[in-house]
Short mmCIF file of C-alpha atoms in Angstrom, two decimals:
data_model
loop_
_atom_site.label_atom_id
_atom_site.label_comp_id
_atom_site.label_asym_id
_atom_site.label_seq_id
_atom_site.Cartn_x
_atom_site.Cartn_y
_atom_site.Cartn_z
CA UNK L 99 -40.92 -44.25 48.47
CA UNK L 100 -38.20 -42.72 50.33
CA UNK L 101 -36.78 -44.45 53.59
CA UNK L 102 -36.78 -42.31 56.89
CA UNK L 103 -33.74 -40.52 57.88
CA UNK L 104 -32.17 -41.20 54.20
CA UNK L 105 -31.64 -37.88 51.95
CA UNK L 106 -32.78 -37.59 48.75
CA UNK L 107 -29.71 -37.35 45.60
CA UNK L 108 -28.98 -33.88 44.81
CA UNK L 109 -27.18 -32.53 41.47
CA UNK L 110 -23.82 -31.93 41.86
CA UNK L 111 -22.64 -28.35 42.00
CA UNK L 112 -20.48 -27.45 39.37
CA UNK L 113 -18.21 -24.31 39.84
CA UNK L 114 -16.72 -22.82 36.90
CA UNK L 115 -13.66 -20.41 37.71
CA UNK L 116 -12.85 -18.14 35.48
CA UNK L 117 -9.07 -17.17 35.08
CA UNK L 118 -9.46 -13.07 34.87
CA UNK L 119 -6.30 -11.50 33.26
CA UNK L 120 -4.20 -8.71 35.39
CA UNK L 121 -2.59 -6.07 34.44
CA UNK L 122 0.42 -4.37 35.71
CA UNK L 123 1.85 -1.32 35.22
CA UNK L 124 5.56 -0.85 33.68
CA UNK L 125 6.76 1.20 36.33
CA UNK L 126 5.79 -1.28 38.62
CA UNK L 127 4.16 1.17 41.43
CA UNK L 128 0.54 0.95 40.75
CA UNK L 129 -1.85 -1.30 41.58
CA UNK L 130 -3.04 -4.69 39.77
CA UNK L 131 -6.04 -4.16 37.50
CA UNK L 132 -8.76 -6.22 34.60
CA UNK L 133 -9.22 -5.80 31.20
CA UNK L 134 -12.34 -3.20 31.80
CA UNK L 135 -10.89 -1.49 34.85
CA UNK L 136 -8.11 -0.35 32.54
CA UNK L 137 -10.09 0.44 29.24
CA UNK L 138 -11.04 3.93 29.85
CA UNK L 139 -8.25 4.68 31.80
CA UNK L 140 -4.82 5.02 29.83
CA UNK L 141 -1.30 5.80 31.83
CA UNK L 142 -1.66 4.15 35.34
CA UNK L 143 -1.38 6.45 38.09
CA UNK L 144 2.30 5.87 38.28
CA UNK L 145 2.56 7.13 34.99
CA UNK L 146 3.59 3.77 33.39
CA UNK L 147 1.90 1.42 30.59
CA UNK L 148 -0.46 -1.10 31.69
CA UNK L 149 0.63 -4.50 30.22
CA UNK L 150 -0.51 -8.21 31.06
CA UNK L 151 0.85 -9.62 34.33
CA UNK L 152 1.89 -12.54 31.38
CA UNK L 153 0.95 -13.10 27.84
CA UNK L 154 -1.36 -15.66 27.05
CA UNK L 155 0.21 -18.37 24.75
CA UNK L 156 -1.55 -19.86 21.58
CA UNK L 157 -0.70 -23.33 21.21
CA UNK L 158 -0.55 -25.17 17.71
CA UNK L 159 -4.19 -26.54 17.60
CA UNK L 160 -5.41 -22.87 18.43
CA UNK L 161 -3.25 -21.56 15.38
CA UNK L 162 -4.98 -24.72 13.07
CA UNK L 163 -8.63 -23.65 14.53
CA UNK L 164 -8.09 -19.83 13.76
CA UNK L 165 -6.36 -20.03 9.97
CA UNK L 166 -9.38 -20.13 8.54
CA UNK L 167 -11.63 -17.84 10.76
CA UNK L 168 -13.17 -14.88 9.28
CA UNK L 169 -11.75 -11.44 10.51
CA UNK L 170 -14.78 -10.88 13.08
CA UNK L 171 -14.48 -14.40 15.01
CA UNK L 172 -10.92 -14.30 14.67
CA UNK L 173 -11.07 -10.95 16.53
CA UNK L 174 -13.26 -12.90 18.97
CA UNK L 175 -10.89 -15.22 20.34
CA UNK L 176 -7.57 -13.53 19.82
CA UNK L 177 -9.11 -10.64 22.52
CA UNK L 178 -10.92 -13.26 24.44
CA UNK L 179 -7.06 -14.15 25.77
CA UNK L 180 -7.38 -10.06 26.89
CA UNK L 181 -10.76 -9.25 27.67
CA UNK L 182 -11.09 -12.01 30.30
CA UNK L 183 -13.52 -10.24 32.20
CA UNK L 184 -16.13 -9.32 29.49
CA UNK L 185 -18.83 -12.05 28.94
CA UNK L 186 -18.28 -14.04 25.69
CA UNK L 187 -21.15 -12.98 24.20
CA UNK L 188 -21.02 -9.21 25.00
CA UNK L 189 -17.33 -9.32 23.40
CA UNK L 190 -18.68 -11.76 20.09
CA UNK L 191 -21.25 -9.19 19.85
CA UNK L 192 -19.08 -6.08 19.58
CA UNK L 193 -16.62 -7.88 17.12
CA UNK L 194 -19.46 -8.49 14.54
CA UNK L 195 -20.86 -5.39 15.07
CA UNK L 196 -16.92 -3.82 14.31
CA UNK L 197 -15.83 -5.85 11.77
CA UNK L 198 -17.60 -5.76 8.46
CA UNK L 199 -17.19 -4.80 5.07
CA UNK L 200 -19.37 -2.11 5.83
CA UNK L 201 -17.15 -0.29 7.77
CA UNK L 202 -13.99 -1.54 5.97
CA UNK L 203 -15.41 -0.55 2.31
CA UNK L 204 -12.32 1.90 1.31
CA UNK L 205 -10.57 -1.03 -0.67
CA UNK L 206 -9.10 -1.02 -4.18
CA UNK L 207 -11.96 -2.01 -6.44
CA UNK L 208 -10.22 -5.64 -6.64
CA UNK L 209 -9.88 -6.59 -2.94
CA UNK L 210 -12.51 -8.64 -0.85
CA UNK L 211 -13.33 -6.19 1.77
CA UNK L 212 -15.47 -8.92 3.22
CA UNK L 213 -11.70 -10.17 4.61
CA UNK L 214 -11.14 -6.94 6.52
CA UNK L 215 -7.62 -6.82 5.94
CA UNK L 216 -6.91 -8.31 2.46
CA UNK L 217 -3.66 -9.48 1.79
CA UNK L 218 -1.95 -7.89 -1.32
CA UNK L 219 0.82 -10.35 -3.04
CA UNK L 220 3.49 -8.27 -4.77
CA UNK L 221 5.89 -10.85 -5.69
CA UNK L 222 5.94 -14.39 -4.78
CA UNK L 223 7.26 -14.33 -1.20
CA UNK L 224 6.44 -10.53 -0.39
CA UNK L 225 2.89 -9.23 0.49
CA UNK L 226 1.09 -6.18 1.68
CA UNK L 227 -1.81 -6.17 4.32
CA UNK L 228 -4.79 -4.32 3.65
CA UNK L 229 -5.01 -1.69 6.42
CA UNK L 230 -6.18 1.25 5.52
CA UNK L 231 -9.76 0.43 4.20
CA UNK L 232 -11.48 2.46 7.28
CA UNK L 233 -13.59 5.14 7.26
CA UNK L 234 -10.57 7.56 7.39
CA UNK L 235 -8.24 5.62 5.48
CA UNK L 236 -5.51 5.11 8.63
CA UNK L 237 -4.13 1.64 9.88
CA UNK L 238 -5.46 2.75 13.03
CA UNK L 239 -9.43 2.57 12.34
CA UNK L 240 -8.45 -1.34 12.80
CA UNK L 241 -8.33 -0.79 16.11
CA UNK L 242 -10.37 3.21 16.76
CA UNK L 243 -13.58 1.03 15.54
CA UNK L 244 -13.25 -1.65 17.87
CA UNK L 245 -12.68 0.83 21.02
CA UNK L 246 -15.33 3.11 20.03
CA UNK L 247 -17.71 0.20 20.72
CA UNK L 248 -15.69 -1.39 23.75
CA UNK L 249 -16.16 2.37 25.14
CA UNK L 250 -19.61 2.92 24.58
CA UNK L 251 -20.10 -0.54 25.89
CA UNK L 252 -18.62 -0.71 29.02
CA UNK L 253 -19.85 2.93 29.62
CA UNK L 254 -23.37 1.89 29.17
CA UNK L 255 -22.46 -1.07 31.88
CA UNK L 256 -21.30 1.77 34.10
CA UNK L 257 -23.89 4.30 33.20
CA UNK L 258 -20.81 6.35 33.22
CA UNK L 259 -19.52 9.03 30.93
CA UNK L 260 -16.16 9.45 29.50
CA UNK L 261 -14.37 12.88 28.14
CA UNK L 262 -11.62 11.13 25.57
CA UNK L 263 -8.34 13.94 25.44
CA UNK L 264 -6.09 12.97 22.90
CA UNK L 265 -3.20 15.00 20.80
CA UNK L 266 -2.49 14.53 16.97
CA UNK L 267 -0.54 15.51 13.60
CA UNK L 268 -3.57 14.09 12.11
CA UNK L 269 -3.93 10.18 11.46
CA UNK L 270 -4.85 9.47 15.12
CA UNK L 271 -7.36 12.17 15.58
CA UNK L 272 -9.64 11.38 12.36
CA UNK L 273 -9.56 7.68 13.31
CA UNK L 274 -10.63 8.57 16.67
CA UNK L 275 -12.62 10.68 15.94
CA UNK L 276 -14.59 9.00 13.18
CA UNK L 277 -14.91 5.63 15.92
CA UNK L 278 -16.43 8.04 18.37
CA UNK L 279 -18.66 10.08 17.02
CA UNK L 280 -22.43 9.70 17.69
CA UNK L 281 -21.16 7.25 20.71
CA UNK L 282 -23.19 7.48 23.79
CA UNK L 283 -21.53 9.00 26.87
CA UNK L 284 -18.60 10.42 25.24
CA UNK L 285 -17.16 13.37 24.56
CA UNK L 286 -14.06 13.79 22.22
CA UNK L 287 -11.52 16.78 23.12
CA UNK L 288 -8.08 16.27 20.07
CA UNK L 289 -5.37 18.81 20.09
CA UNK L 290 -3.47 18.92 16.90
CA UNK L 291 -1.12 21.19 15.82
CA UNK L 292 -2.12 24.54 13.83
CA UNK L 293 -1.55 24.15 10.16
CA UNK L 294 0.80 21.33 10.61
CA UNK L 295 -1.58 18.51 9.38
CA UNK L 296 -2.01 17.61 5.76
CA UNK L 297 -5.04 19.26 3.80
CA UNK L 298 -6.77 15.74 3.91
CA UNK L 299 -6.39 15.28 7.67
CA UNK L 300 -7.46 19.04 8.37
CA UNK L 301 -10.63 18.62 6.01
CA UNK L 302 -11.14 15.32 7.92
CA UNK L 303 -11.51 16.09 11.15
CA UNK L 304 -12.74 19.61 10.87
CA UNK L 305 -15.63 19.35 9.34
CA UNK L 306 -17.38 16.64 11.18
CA UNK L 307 -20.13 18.49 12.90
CA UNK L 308 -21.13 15.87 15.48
CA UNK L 309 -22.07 17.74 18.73
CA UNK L 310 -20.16 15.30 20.63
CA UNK L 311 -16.23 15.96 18.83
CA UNK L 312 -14.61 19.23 19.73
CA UNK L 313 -11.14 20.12 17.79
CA UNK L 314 -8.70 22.49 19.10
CA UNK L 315 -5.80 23.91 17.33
CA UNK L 316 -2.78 24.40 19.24
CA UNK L 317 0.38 27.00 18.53
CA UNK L 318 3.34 24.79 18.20
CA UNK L 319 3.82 21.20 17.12
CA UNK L 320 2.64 18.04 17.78
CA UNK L 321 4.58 17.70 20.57
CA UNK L 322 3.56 20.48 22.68
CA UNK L 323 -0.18 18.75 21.83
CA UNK L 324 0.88 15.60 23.26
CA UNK L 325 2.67 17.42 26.29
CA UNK L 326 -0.43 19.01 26.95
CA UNK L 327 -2.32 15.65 26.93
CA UNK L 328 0.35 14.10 29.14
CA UNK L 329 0.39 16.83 31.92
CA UNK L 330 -3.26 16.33 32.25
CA UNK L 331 -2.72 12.46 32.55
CA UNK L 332 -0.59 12.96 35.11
CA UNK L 333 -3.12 15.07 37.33
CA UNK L 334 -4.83 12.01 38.82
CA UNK L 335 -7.05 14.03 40.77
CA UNK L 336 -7.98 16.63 37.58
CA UNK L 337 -8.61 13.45 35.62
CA UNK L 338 -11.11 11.73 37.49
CA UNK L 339 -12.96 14.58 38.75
CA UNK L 340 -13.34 14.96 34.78
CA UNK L 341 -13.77 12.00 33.70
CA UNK L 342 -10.46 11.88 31.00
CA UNK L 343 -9.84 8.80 29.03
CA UNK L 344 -7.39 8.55 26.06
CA UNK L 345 -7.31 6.85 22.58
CA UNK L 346 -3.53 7.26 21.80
CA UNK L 347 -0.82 4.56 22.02
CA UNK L 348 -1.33 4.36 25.80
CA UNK L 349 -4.46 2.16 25.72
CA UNK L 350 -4.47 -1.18 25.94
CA UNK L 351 -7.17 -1.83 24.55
CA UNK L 352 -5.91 -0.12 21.16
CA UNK L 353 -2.58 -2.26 21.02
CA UNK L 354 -4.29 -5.65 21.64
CA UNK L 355 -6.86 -4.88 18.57
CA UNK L 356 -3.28 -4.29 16.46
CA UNK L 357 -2.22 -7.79 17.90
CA UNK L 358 -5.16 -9.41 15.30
CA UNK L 359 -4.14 -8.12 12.08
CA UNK L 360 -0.85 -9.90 12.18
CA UNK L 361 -2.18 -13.18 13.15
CA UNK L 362 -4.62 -12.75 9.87
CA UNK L 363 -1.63 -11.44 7.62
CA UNK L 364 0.18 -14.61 8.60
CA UNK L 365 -2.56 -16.87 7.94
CA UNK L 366 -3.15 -14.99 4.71
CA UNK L 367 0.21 -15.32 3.58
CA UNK L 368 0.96 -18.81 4.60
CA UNK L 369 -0.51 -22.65 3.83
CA UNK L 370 0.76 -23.88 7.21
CA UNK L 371 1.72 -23.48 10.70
CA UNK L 372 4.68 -24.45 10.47
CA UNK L 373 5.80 -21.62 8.42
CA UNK L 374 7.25 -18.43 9.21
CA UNK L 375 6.58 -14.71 8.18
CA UNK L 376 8.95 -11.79 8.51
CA UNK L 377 6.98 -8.31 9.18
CA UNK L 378 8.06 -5.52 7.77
CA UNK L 379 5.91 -2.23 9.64
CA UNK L 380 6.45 0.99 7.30
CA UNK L 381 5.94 3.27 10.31
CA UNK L 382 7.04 4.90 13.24
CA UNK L 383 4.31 3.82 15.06
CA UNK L 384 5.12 2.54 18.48
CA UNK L 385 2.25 0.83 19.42
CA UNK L 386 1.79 -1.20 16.02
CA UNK L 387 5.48 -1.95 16.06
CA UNK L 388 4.52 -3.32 19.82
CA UNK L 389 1.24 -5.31 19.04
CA UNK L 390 3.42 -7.56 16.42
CA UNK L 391 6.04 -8.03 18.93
CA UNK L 392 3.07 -9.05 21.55
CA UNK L 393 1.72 -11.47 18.36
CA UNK L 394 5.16 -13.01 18.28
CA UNK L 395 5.36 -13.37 21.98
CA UNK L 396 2.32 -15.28 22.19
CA UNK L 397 3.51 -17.41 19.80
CA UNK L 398 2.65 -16.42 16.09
CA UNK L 399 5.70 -18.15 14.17
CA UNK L 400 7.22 -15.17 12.62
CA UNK L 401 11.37 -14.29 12.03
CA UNK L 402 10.95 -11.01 12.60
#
């Protein structure tokens, strides 16, 4: 029996806020934007890099939770710090799907490809990490894969299409192109330079007949192909009327995959947290060179 005049107990309302991750661009004229808003983008319409607003920091229980993870889950949560404003499940979902031994089967007959990126010891002290077990046997299918399915995922969300320009001298392109092809809503337009790729690279890329990748020699070198892609960048209005996206160095997206592999090869190569690695990146490779930077930033004990 309920007394007049008396309301009846309600539940309590419970409000969960969600802390969404900006990003700003390094030029520092462009306008604050998410995780998604920037994924298909690539320069911001300033012309700078998009970067966090701040980078998230991993505290010591974090590092003791993810030591043991397996490549896929720790995938999960290092990106969870980026991809604030993709649903947990939608972003679990795409690292399983990206991350198996399936995909990463190119290994030396004695390495576990089931650990994505095995770690190699050479000496007591020195290591190598696994990363070129992809489909096109680049360090950069680590992180092609996983946007080829962020991509086709958030296009699908969108209902949206996306025409990918990108320039090459022949690592980038096959990676690319072997994590888009066959992907809903996208279209793949790489420049490379004429006869200035190795055999392998060449054979790679030109003979995939998926209607959805178009190749396109051009007369000069690879910087006149990356020239060409910049220009086009720059034409804000071309670009969106067009729908361009890119899959070089300039995406975000790209460089925070890169940010995983050194948190495994330091787990890999260590029995604790409080140790500390010194990297060591064979490669003129800006953005890789940048993700382990962005690793140590957030707090991955390394020297160097």
């Amino acid at each position: 029996m309920r007394r007049k005049g008396v309301k009846a107990p309600t539940q309590p309302i419970q409000i969960m806020l969600i802390n969404l991750m900006k990003y700003i661009s390094t030029r520092g004229d462009a306008p604050a934007k998410t995780f998604s808003e920037i994924l298909l983008g690539g320069l911001a319409p300033d012309g700078g890099l998009y970067l966090p607003e701040e980078y998230p920091q991993i505290i010591r229980e974090e590092l003791d939770e993810w030591r043991h993870l397996p490549y896929a889950d720790l995938a999960f949560q290092v990106l969870s710090k980026f991809a604030t404003d993709i649903p947990a499940a939608d972003l679990k979902t795409i690292t399983d799907k990206t991350y198996t031994a399936e995909v990463y089967r190119n290994a030396r007959a004695d390495s576990d490809t089931t650990q994505i990126a095995p770690l190699r010891t050479l000496e007591p002290g020195l290591h190598l990490l696994e990363l070129s077990n992809g489909p096109t046997l680049a360090f950069k299918d680590m992180a092609m894969q996983l946007l080829g399915n962020l991509f086709e995922y958030s296009l699908a969300k969108q209902h949206g299409e996306l025409n990918i320009l990108g320039a090459t001298s022949g690592d980038t392109g096959s990676a690319a192109e072997y994590a888009m092809r066959g992907k809903r809503g996208i279209r793949v337009f790489m420049l490379s330079p004429h006869n200035k790729m190795s055999a392998f690279q060449s054979a790679q890329m030109y003979s995939l007949q998926d209607p959805n990748i178009f190749n396109i020699a051009v007369r000069g070198v690879f910087d006149d192909a990356q020239d060409l892609v910049k220009a086009v960048s720059n034409d804000h209005a071309f670009k969106a009327q067009y729908k361009i996206g890119t899959v070089n160095s300039i995406n975000w997206a790209r460089v925070s995959a890169q940010v995983v592999y050194y948190f495994k090869g330091y787990f890999a190569a260590t029995q604790s947290n409080d140790e500390q690695v010194a990297f060591s990146v064979p490669s003129g490779n800006f953005g890789n060179i940048c993700a382990g930077h962005i690793a140590r930033m957030m707090g991955l004990p390394s020297l160097s």
